[in-house]
Short mmCIF file of C-alpha atoms in Angstrom, two decimals:
data_model
loop_
_atom_site.label_atom_id
_atom_site.label_comp_id
_atom_site.label_asym_id
_atom_site.label_seq_id
_atom_site.Cartn_x
_atom_site.Cartn_y
_atom_site.Cartn_z
CA UNK A 179 -23.96 3.21 9.95
CA UNK A 180 -21.41 3.31 7.11
CA UNK A 181 -18.36 5.56 7.53
CA UNK A 182 -15.96 6.11 4.61
CA UNK A 183 -12.28 7.01 4.99
CA UNK A 184 -10.46 8.29 1.90
CA UNK A 185 -7.19 10.07 1.26
CA UNK A 186 -7.73 13.73 0.42
CA UNK A 187 -4.32 14.24 -1.22
CA UNK A 188 -2.00 12.00 -3.30
CA UNK A 189 -2.10 9.05 -0.90
CA UNK A 190 0.13 8.28 2.10
CA UNK A 191 -1.92 10.61 4.31
CA UNK A 192 -2.09 8.24 7.28
CA UNK A 193 -5.39 6.51 6.44
CA UNK A 194 -4.19 3.23 7.97
CA UNK A 195 -3.81 4.75 11.41
CA UNK A 196 -7.18 6.50 11.20
CA UNK A 197 -8.99 3.35 10.05
CA UNK A 198 -7.29 1.37 12.81
CA UNK A 199 -8.38 3.98 15.37
CA UNK A 200 -12.00 4.08 14.16
CA UNK A 201 -12.22 0.30 13.77
CA UNK A 202 -12.58 -0.05 17.53
CA UNK A 203 -16.21 1.05 17.10
CA UNK A 204 -16.85 -0.75 13.80
CA UNK A 205 -17.94 -4.35 13.37
CA UNK A 206 -16.99 -4.76 9.73
CA UNK A 207 -14.09 -3.08 7.90
CA UNK A 208 -14.16 -3.10 4.09
CA UNK A 209 -11.25 -2.13 1.87
CA UNK A 210 -12.95 -0.97 -1.32
CA UNK A 211 -10.19 -0.28 -3.87
CA UNK A 212 -6.58 -0.79 -4.91
CA UNK A 213 -4.24 -3.70 -4.43
CA UNK A 214 -0.81 -4.53 -3.07
CA UNK A 215 0.48 -1.20 -4.38
CA UNK A 216 -1.03 0.44 -1.28
CA UNK A 217 0.82 0.63 2.01
CA UNK A 218 -0.92 1.34 5.32
CA UNK A 219 1.22 1.67 8.46
CA UNK A 220 -0.30 1.06 11.89
CA UNK A 221 1.32 1.45 15.30
CA UNK A 222 -0.55 -0.33 18.09
CA UNK A 223 0.85 -0.68 21.60
CA UNK A 224 4.31 0.20 20.32
CA UNK A 225 4.22 -2.44 17.57
CA UNK A 226 4.38 -1.32 13.92
CA UNK A 227 2.52 -3.19 11.17
CA UNK A 228 2.80 -2.55 7.43
CA UNK A 229 -0.29 -3.70 5.54
CA UNK A 230 -0.82 -3.72 1.79
CA UNK A 231 -3.97 -5.74 1.08
CA UNK A 232 -5.57 -6.63 4.41
CA UNK A 233 -7.90 -3.92 5.79
CA UNK A 234 -6.45 -1.97 8.69
CA UNK A 235 -9.04 -3.17 11.22
CA UNK A 236 -7.54 -6.67 11.30
CA UNK A 237 -5.58 -5.97 14.50
CA UNK A 238 -8.80 -6.01 16.55
CA UNK A 239 -9.57 -9.67 17.35
CA UNK A 240 -13.35 -9.35 17.10
CA UNK A 241 -13.61 -7.58 13.73
CA UNK A 242 -14.47 -8.98 10.31
CA UNK A 243 -12.54 -7.47 7.40
CA UNK A 244 -13.45 -7.72 3.73
CA UNK A 245 -11.31 -7.25 0.65
CA UNK A 246 -13.97 -5.61 -1.51
CA UNK A 247 -15.08 -6.11 -5.07
CA UNK A 248 -13.25 -2.97 -6.21
CA UNK A 249 -9.90 -4.45 -5.21
CA UNK A 250 -7.41 -6.44 -7.27
CA UNK A 251 -5.88 -9.29 -5.30
CA UNK A 252 -2.41 -10.79 -5.67
CA UNK A 253 -2.79 -14.18 -3.89
CA UNK A 254 0.93 -14.54 -3.30
CA UNK A 255 1.20 -11.11 -1.66
CA UNK A 256 -2.01 -11.69 0.32
CA UNK A 257 -0.94 -14.96 1.92
CA UNK A 258 2.54 -13.59 2.66
CA UNK A 259 0.86 -10.72 4.52
CA UNK A 260 -1.47 -13.06 6.38
CA UNK A 261 1.49 -15.25 7.37
CA UNK A 262 3.25 -12.17 8.74
CA UNK A 263 0.18 -11.31 10.83
CA UNK A 264 -0.09 -14.88 12.14
CA UNK A 265 3.58 -14.89 13.12
CA UNK A 266 3.00 -11.71 15.08
CA UNK A 267 0.10 -13.15 17.01
CA UNK A 268 -2.82 -11.84 14.95
CA UNK A 269 -5.29 -14.67 14.49
CA UNK A 270 -7.00 -13.80 11.20
CA UNK A 271 -8.61 -17.08 10.15
CA UNK A 272 -12.37 -16.82 9.76
CA UNK A 273 -12.20 -13.01 9.94
CA UNK A 274 -10.74 -12.19 6.50
CA UNK A 275 -13.23 -12.39 3.65
CA UNK A 276 -12.74 -11.64 -0.04
CA UNK A 277 -15.45 -10.53 -2.43
CA UNK A 278 -15.98 -13.19 -5.09
CA UNK A 279 -16.20 -10.34 -7.61
CA UNK A 280 -12.67 -9.03 -6.84
CA UNK A 281 -10.18 -9.47 -9.67
CA UNK A 282 -6.99 -11.51 -9.42
CA UNK A 283 -3.47 -10.23 -10.19
CA UNK A 284 -1.39 -12.74 -12.16
CA UNK A 285 2.45 -12.76 -12.26
CA UNK A 286 2.61 -11.91 -15.96
CA UNK A 287 0.68 -8.72 -15.22
CA UNK A 288 3.57 -7.48 -13.08
CA UNK A 289 5.99 -8.01 -15.96
CA UNK A 290 3.71 -6.21 -18.41
CA UNK A 291 3.28 -3.37 -15.90
CA UNK A 292 7.03 -2.70 -15.65
CA UNK A 293 7.62 -3.03 -19.39
CA UNK A 294 4.73 -0.75 -20.30
CA UNK A 295 5.70 2.00 -17.86
CA UNK A 296 9.38 1.98 -18.90
CA UNK A 297 8.30 2.23 -22.56
CA UNK A 298 6.16 5.32 -21.96
CA UNK A 299 7.44 8.66 -23.19
CA UNK A 300 6.48 10.03 -19.78
CA UNK A 301 6.62 7.15 -17.24
CA UNK A 302 3.97 7.28 -14.55
CA UNK A 303 6.21 5.73 -11.90
CA UNK A 304 4.02 2.75 -10.98
CA UNK A 305 4.96 0.30 -8.23
CA UNK A 306 5.27 -2.40 -10.89
CA UNK A 307 2.92 -4.75 -9.04
CA UNK A 308 0.55 -5.33 -11.94
CA UNK A 309 -2.27 -3.29 -10.46
CA UNK A 310 -2.93 -1.10 -13.50
CA UNK A 311 -2.69 -4.07 -15.85
CA UNK A 312 -5.25 -6.00 -13.79
CA UNK A 313 -7.67 -3.07 -13.90
CA UNK A 314 -6.99 -2.77 -17.63
CA UNK A 315 -7.80 -6.45 -18.12
CA UNK A 316 -10.96 -5.91 -16.09
CA UNK A 317 -12.04 -3.05 -18.37
CA UNK A 318 -11.22 -5.11 -21.46
CA UNK A 319 -13.38 -7.92 -20.01
CA UNK A 320 -10.42 -10.26 -20.09
CA UNK A 321 -9.73 -10.39 -16.37
CA UNK A 322 -10.31 -13.23 -13.94
CA UNK A 323 -12.32 -12.81 -10.76
CA UNK A 324 -12.14 -14.80 -7.55
CA UNK A 325 -15.36 -16.66 -8.38
CA UNK A 326 -13.85 -17.68 -11.73
CA UNK A 327 -11.16 -19.70 -9.94
CA UNK A 328 -13.84 -22.21 -9.00
CA UNK A 329 -15.07 -22.61 -12.58
CA UNK A 330 -13.05 -25.19 -14.54
CA UNK A 331 -14.22 -23.79 -17.88
CA UNK A 332 -12.79 -20.37 -16.98
CA UNK A 333 -9.52 -21.82 -15.75
CA UNK A 334 -8.95 -23.56 -19.08
CA UNK A 335 -8.86 -20.14 -20.73
CA UNK A 336 -5.73 -19.25 -18.76
CA UNK A 337 -2.15 -20.09 -19.67
CA UNK A 338 -0.33 -23.03 -18.08
CA UNK A 339 1.81 -20.50 -16.22
CA UNK A 340 -1.31 -18.83 -14.78
CA UNK A 341 -2.85 -22.12 -13.66
CA UNK A 342 0.39 -23.30 -12.07
CA UNK A 343 0.59 -20.04 -10.12
CA UNK A 344 -3.00 -20.23 -8.93
CA UNK A 345 -3.11 -23.93 -8.04
CA UNK A 346 -1.70 -23.63 -4.47
CA UNK A 347 -4.13 -20.81 -3.64
CA UNK A 348 -7.49 -21.92 -5.04
CA UNK A 349 -8.78 -23.93 -2.07
CA UNK A 350 -7.41 -21.44 0.45
CA UNK A 351 -9.20 -18.64 -1.38
CA UNK A 352 -12.42 -20.62 -1.64
CA UNK A 353 -12.72 -20.67 2.15
CA UNK A 354 -12.42 -16.87 2.25
CA UNK A 355 -14.69 -16.14 -0.71
CA UNK A 356 -17.97 -14.34 -0.02
CA UNK A 357 -20.84 -12.87 -2.02
CA UNK A 358 -20.10 -9.40 -0.70
CA UNK A 359 -23.27 -7.67 -1.83
CA UNK A 360 -25.45 -10.28 -0.11
CA UNK A 361 -23.24 -10.21 2.97
CA UNK A 362 -23.55 -6.43 3.22
CA UNK A 363 -27.32 -6.68 2.79
CA UNK A 364 -27.47 -9.19 5.65
CA UNK A 365 -25.38 -6.88 7.86
CA UNK A 366 -26.89 -3.54 6.90
CA UNK A 367 -27.54 -2.64 10.54
CA UNK A 368 -23.87 -3.12 11.46
CA UNK A 369 -21.27 -0.43 12.02
CA UNK A 370 -19.22 -0.57 8.81
CA UNK A 371 -15.97 1.23 8.09
CA UNK A 372 -15.05 1.57 4.40
CA UNK A 373 -11.32 2.03 3.80
CA UNK A 374 -9.92 3.58 0.63
CA UNK A 375 -6.48 3.27 -0.92
CA UNK A 376 -4.21 5.90 -2.45
CA UNK A 377 -5.78 9.38 -2.49
CA UNK A 378 -8.48 11.38 -4.25
CA UNK A 379 -5.91 13.18 -6.41
CA UNK A 380 -4.87 9.76 -7.75
CA UNK A 381 -8.42 8.78 -8.68
CA UNK A 382 -8.73 7.64 -12.29
CA UNK A 383 -11.39 10.24 -13.13
CA UNK A 384 -10.93 13.03 -10.58
CA UNK A 385 -7.15 12.92 -10.18
CA UNK A 386 -4.15 14.30 -12.09
CA UNK A 387 -4.65 12.05 -15.13
CA UNK A 388 -2.65 10.24 -16.51
CA UNK A 389 -0.50 10.32 -13.35
CA UNK A 390 -3.11 8.46 -11.36
CA UNK A 391 -3.89 5.02 -10.02
CA UNK A 392 -6.18 2.72 -12.00
CA UNK A 393 -8.79 2.21 -9.29
CA UNK A 394 -11.46 4.38 -7.73
CA UNK A 395 -9.91 6.17 -4.78
CA UNK A 396 -12.71 8.72 -4.58
CA UNK A 397 -15.58 8.52 -2.09
CA UNK A 398 -17.99 7.26 -4.76
CA UNK A 399 -15.78 4.18 -5.05
CA UNK A 400 -16.76 3.22 -1.51
CA UNK A 401 -20.30 2.44 -2.62
CA UNK A 402 -19.22 0.38 -5.62
CA UNK A 403 -16.27 -1.40 -4.01
CA UNK A 404 -18.16 -1.74 -0.75
CA UNK A 405 -21.06 -3.56 -2.37
CA UNK A 406 -23.66 -1.05 -1.20
CA UNK A 407 -25.68 1.75 -2.77
CA UNK A 408 -24.52 5.41 -2.67
CA UNK A 409 -27.36 6.44 -0.36
CA UNK A 410 -25.97 4.07 2.27
CA UNK A 411 -22.86 6.21 2.81
CA UNK A 412 -23.56 8.03 6.09
CA UNK A 413 -20.28 9.85 6.70
CA UNK A 414 -17.25 10.62 4.51
CA UNK A 415 -13.92 11.47 6.10
CA UNK A 416 -10.99 12.88 4.14
CA UNK A 417 -7.51 12.34 5.60
CA UNK A 418 -4.78 14.89 4.84
CA UNK A 419 -1.34 15.75 6.15
CA UNK A 420 -0.36 19.11 7.57
CA UNK A 421 1.87 19.30 4.46
CA UNK A 422 1.72 17.50 1.09
CA UNK A 423 3.56 14.47 -0.33
CA UNK A 424 3.50 12.56 -3.57
CA UNK A 425 5.15 9.33 -4.79
CA UNK A 426 6.01 8.79 -8.44
CA UNK A 427 5.74 11.22 -11.32
CA UNK A 428 3.12 13.85 -11.99
CA UNK A 429 2.41 17.51 -11.21
CA UNK A 430 2.98 18.73 -7.68
CA UNK A 431 2.55 22.53 -7.56
CA UNK A 432 3.62 22.98 -3.92
CA UNK A 433 6.68 20.69 -4.00
CA UNK A 434 9.71 22.04 -2.14
CA UNK A 435 12.33 23.13 -4.67
CA UNK A 436 15.80 21.58 -4.58
CA UNK A 437 17.67 24.82 -3.95
CA UNK A 438 16.62 27.07 -1.09
CA UNK A 439 13.99 24.60 0.22
CA UNK A 440 16.16 21.49 0.07
CA UNK A 441 16.85 21.47 3.82
CA UNK A 442 13.16 21.91 4.61
CA UNK A 443 12.37 18.97 2.34
CA UNK A 444 14.93 16.76 4.09
CA UNK A 445 13.58 17.81 7.49
CA UNK A 446 9.95 17.02 6.63
CA UNK A 447 10.85 13.76 4.88
CA UNK A 448 12.96 12.45 7.75
CA UNK A 449 10.77 13.73 10.58
CA UNK A 450 7.60 12.47 8.92
CA UNK A 451 9.18 9.16 7.81
CA UNK A 452 8.20 9.96 4.27
CA UNK A 453 9.33 6.80 2.56
CA UNK A 454 6.94 4.48 0.71
CA UNK A 455 5.63 1.54 2.75
CA UNK A 456 5.40 -0.59 -0.40
CA UNK A 457 8.45 0.56 -2.37
CA UNK A 458 10.68 2.33 0.16
CA UNK A 459 10.97 5.24 -2.27
CA UNK A 460 11.45 8.69 -0.72
CA UNK A 461 8.29 10.70 -1.10
CA UNK A 462 8.27 14.09 -2.74
CA UNK A 463 7.37 16.70 -0.12
CA UNK A 464 5.84 20.15 -0.25
CA UNK A 465 3.64 22.75 1.39
CA UNK A 466 0.04 21.97 2.23
CA UNK A 467 -1.98 22.62 -0.93
CA UNK A 468 -5.28 24.15 0.16
CA UNK A 469 -6.45 24.68 -3.42
CA UNK A 470 -6.25 20.93 -4.03
CA UNK A 471 -7.71 20.10 -0.61
CA UNK A 472 -10.72 22.33 -1.24
CA UNK A 473 -11.24 20.60 -4.59
CA UNK A 474 -11.10 17.07 -3.14
CA UNK A 475 -13.37 18.05 -0.26
CA UNK A 476 -16.06 19.30 -2.64
CA UNK A 477 -15.97 16.57 -5.29
CA UNK A 478 -16.00 13.84 -2.63
CA UNK A 479 -18.68 15.39 -0.39
CA UNK A 480 -16.27 15.15 2.55
CA UNK A 481 -18.19 15.75 5.77
CA UNK A 482 -15.17 16.08 7.99
CA UNK A 483 -11.41 16.27 7.52
CA UNK A 484 -8.79 14.37 9.49
CA UNK A 485 -5.42 16.08 9.83
CA UNK A 486 -2.31 13.95 10.39
CA UNK A 487 1.40 14.66 10.93
CA UNK A 488 0.73 18.02 12.55
CA UNK A 489 3.52 17.21 15.01
CA UNK A 490 6.10 17.16 12.18
CA UNK A 491 6.03 20.95 12.31
CA UNK A 492 6.69 21.12 16.07
CA UNK A 493 10.14 22.72 15.88
CA UNK A 494 9.63 25.20 13.04
CA UNK A 495 9.52 28.96 13.56
CA UNK A 496 7.23 29.41 10.57
CA UNK A 497 5.08 27.20 8.38
CA UNK A 498 3.42 27.94 5.06
CA UNK A 499 0.44 26.76 3.06
CA UNK A 500 -0.62 27.31 -0.56
CA UNK A 501 -3.76 29.44 -1.01
CA UNK A 502 -3.65 29.91 -4.81
CA UNK A 503 -1.54 29.18 -7.88
CA UNK A 504 0.25 31.58 -10.17
CA UNK A 505 0.25 30.63 -13.85
CA UNK A 506 1.50 32.83 -16.69
CA UNK A 507 0.97 35.95 -14.65
CA UNK A 508 -2.54 34.98 -13.56
CA UNK A 509 -3.80 33.88 -10.15
CA UNK A 510 -5.69 30.59 -10.18
CA UNK A 511 -7.95 29.85 -7.23
CA UNK A 512 -9.43 26.59 -8.56
CA UNK A 513 -7.70 23.25 -9.11
CA UNK A 514 -7.04 22.89 -12.89
CA UNK A 515 -7.67 19.69 -14.86
CA UNK A 516 -4.79 20.38 -17.29
CA UNK A 517 -1.51 18.66 -16.46
CA UNK A 518 0.39 21.26 -18.48
CA UNK A 519 -1.09 24.03 -16.36
CA UNK A 520 -0.47 22.23 -13.07
CA UNK A 521 3.14 21.47 -13.97
CA UNK A 522 3.80 25.15 -14.61
CA UNK A 523 2.00 26.58 -11.60
CA UNK A 524 3.87 28.12 -8.69
CA UNK A 525 2.25 28.31 -5.25
CA UNK A 526 0.99 31.49 -3.67
CA UNK A 527 1.93 30.95 -0.03
CA UNK A 528 0.57 32.21 3.26
CA UNK A 529 2.77 32.11 6.36
CA UNK A 530 1.79 30.99 9.85
CA UNK A 531 3.66 31.29 13.11
CA UNK A 532 5.04 27.98 14.44
CA UNK A 533 4.19 26.72 17.92
CA UNK A 534 7.68 25.57 18.93
CA UNK A 535 6.56 22.88 21.37
CA UNK A 536 5.86 19.13 21.06
CA UNK A 537 2.25 18.15 20.38
CA UNK A 538 2.65 14.47 21.23
CA UNK A 539 1.14 14.84 24.69
CA UNK A 540 -1.96 16.72 23.52
CA UNK A 541 -5.18 14.72 23.82
CA UNK A 542 -7.76 17.47 23.40
CA UNK A 543 -8.16 20.31 20.95
CA UNK A 544 -8.09 22.80 23.82
CA UNK A 545 -4.63 21.59 24.84
CA UNK A 546 -3.11 22.47 21.45
CA UNK A 547 -1.04 25.68 21.26
CA UNK A 548 -2.91 28.70 19.91
CA UNK A 549 -0.59 28.82 16.89
CA UNK A 550 -1.55 25.26 15.93
CA UNK A 551 -5.23 26.09 16.37
CA UNK A 552 -4.80 29.19 14.19
CA UNK A 553 -3.40 26.96 11.42
CA UNK A 554 -6.31 24.54 11.75
CA UNK A 555 -8.92 27.31 11.85
CA UNK A 556 -7.55 28.86 8.67
CA UNK A 557 -7.68 25.49 6.89
CA UNK A 558 -11.30 24.99 7.94
CA UNK A 559 -12.31 28.44 6.73
CA UNK A 560 -10.48 28.12 3.42
CA UNK A 561 -11.66 24.59 2.59
CA UNK A 562 -15.13 25.17 4.11
CA UNK A 563 -14.93 21.82 5.88
CA UNK A 564 -14.40 21.08 9.56
CA UNK A 565 -11.30 19.30 10.83
CA UNK A 566 -12.93 16.70 13.06
CA UNK A 567 -9.87 14.68 14.05
CA UNK A 568 -6.18 15.50 14.48
CA UNK A 569 -3.30 13.04 14.71
CA UNK A 570 -0.20 14.18 16.62
CA UNK A 571 1.78 10.92 16.53
CA UNK A 572 1.85 7.37 15.21
CA UNK A 573 0.19 5.54 18.09
CA UNK A 574 -3.56 5.11 18.46
CA UNK A 575 -3.49 7.25 21.59
CA UNK A 576 -1.95 10.19 19.69
CA UNK A 577 -5.36 11.17 18.33
CA UNK A 578 -7.59 14.14 19.11
CA UNK A 579 -11.29 13.69 18.32
CA UNK A 580 -13.36 16.84 17.97
CA UNK A 581 -16.29 15.25 16.10
CA UNK A 582 -16.99 11.57 16.58
CA UNK A 583 -17.66 10.13 13.08
CA UNK A 584 -19.89 7.41 14.52
CA UNK A 585 -22.29 9.95 16.05
CA UNK A 586 -25.20 11.05 13.90
CA UNK A 587 -25.57 14.82 13.84
#
């Protein structure tokens, strides 16, 4: 069975924790897109781990993880991350595989990335890690894949600087290289968890273009980056927060304003630890955008939603969610493709009564306060998608499962 986990917002939804939780049942965990620009935080037995390239299932000692063919790999960042895991007692050798079709990030790409973004009339706000440039090189058919590192004729096409950078990594990468499509064919009866990066609203085609990532963060990307066909995707989960966040530039219709909602923004940001795992940048925060969530649920065929950070709202008297946009005197109920429209939308908000009690001890849906369940029920009805899992804290145990994704139904 193949279960996909994607972000249903602008990234940073808590996918790392959910993948880590579900990986207990999986045998293989595949990260299918993105690069070291992603940041997945996991808390296991009180220990916090920040991962950028390695799939979140690595903390289980009996799991195989694969960096998929849709990823772009910075060898320097990868081996620094693996060294961190080894130092913390995670024995990864023999369990971390890399698709030989994955593309390689070179140092000069990082420089180009920063220069290009700063030169834009409207900077995107990239992490400056060369991710977009690597994908651009891939599209221009000028990139270099992992398998190319073992071909002397391909290496001669690179600059001296490139070859000097790659030299210490080639043999170490060779040991980890795998023909992913053949491997997945051989293990097609295994329980496979496919982990996305960023969020559906940052997808190159479906997101808020041009303020998007360069990879495929939509559910369809799981088939391509996972090395399997689209009919092999059995279950698609979309992770979303009880509110919304965004890093970098781009439209954000439900963002808290900096006047009367400034204190609410500070509260949500600090309580939810809304600072980038990769960059440390404070995330932009806002109300839950149900218009956007309904859009991402439909275009990604999300079977079940996973709500995280519900506990951030524990102390509030009232919470709000966006149910439509107002634009030039009109009410918009569908998510627009136009950036100009999105940037000039204001949210139409619906209020909900807060529950005023900590949710951290809740382990079943029935144990949640009625006010929290009312909020969840409204989301399900509006988005027309069930909320199958709810996270009420950072630890694995702080997870409520209403619908087990590994069960066929």
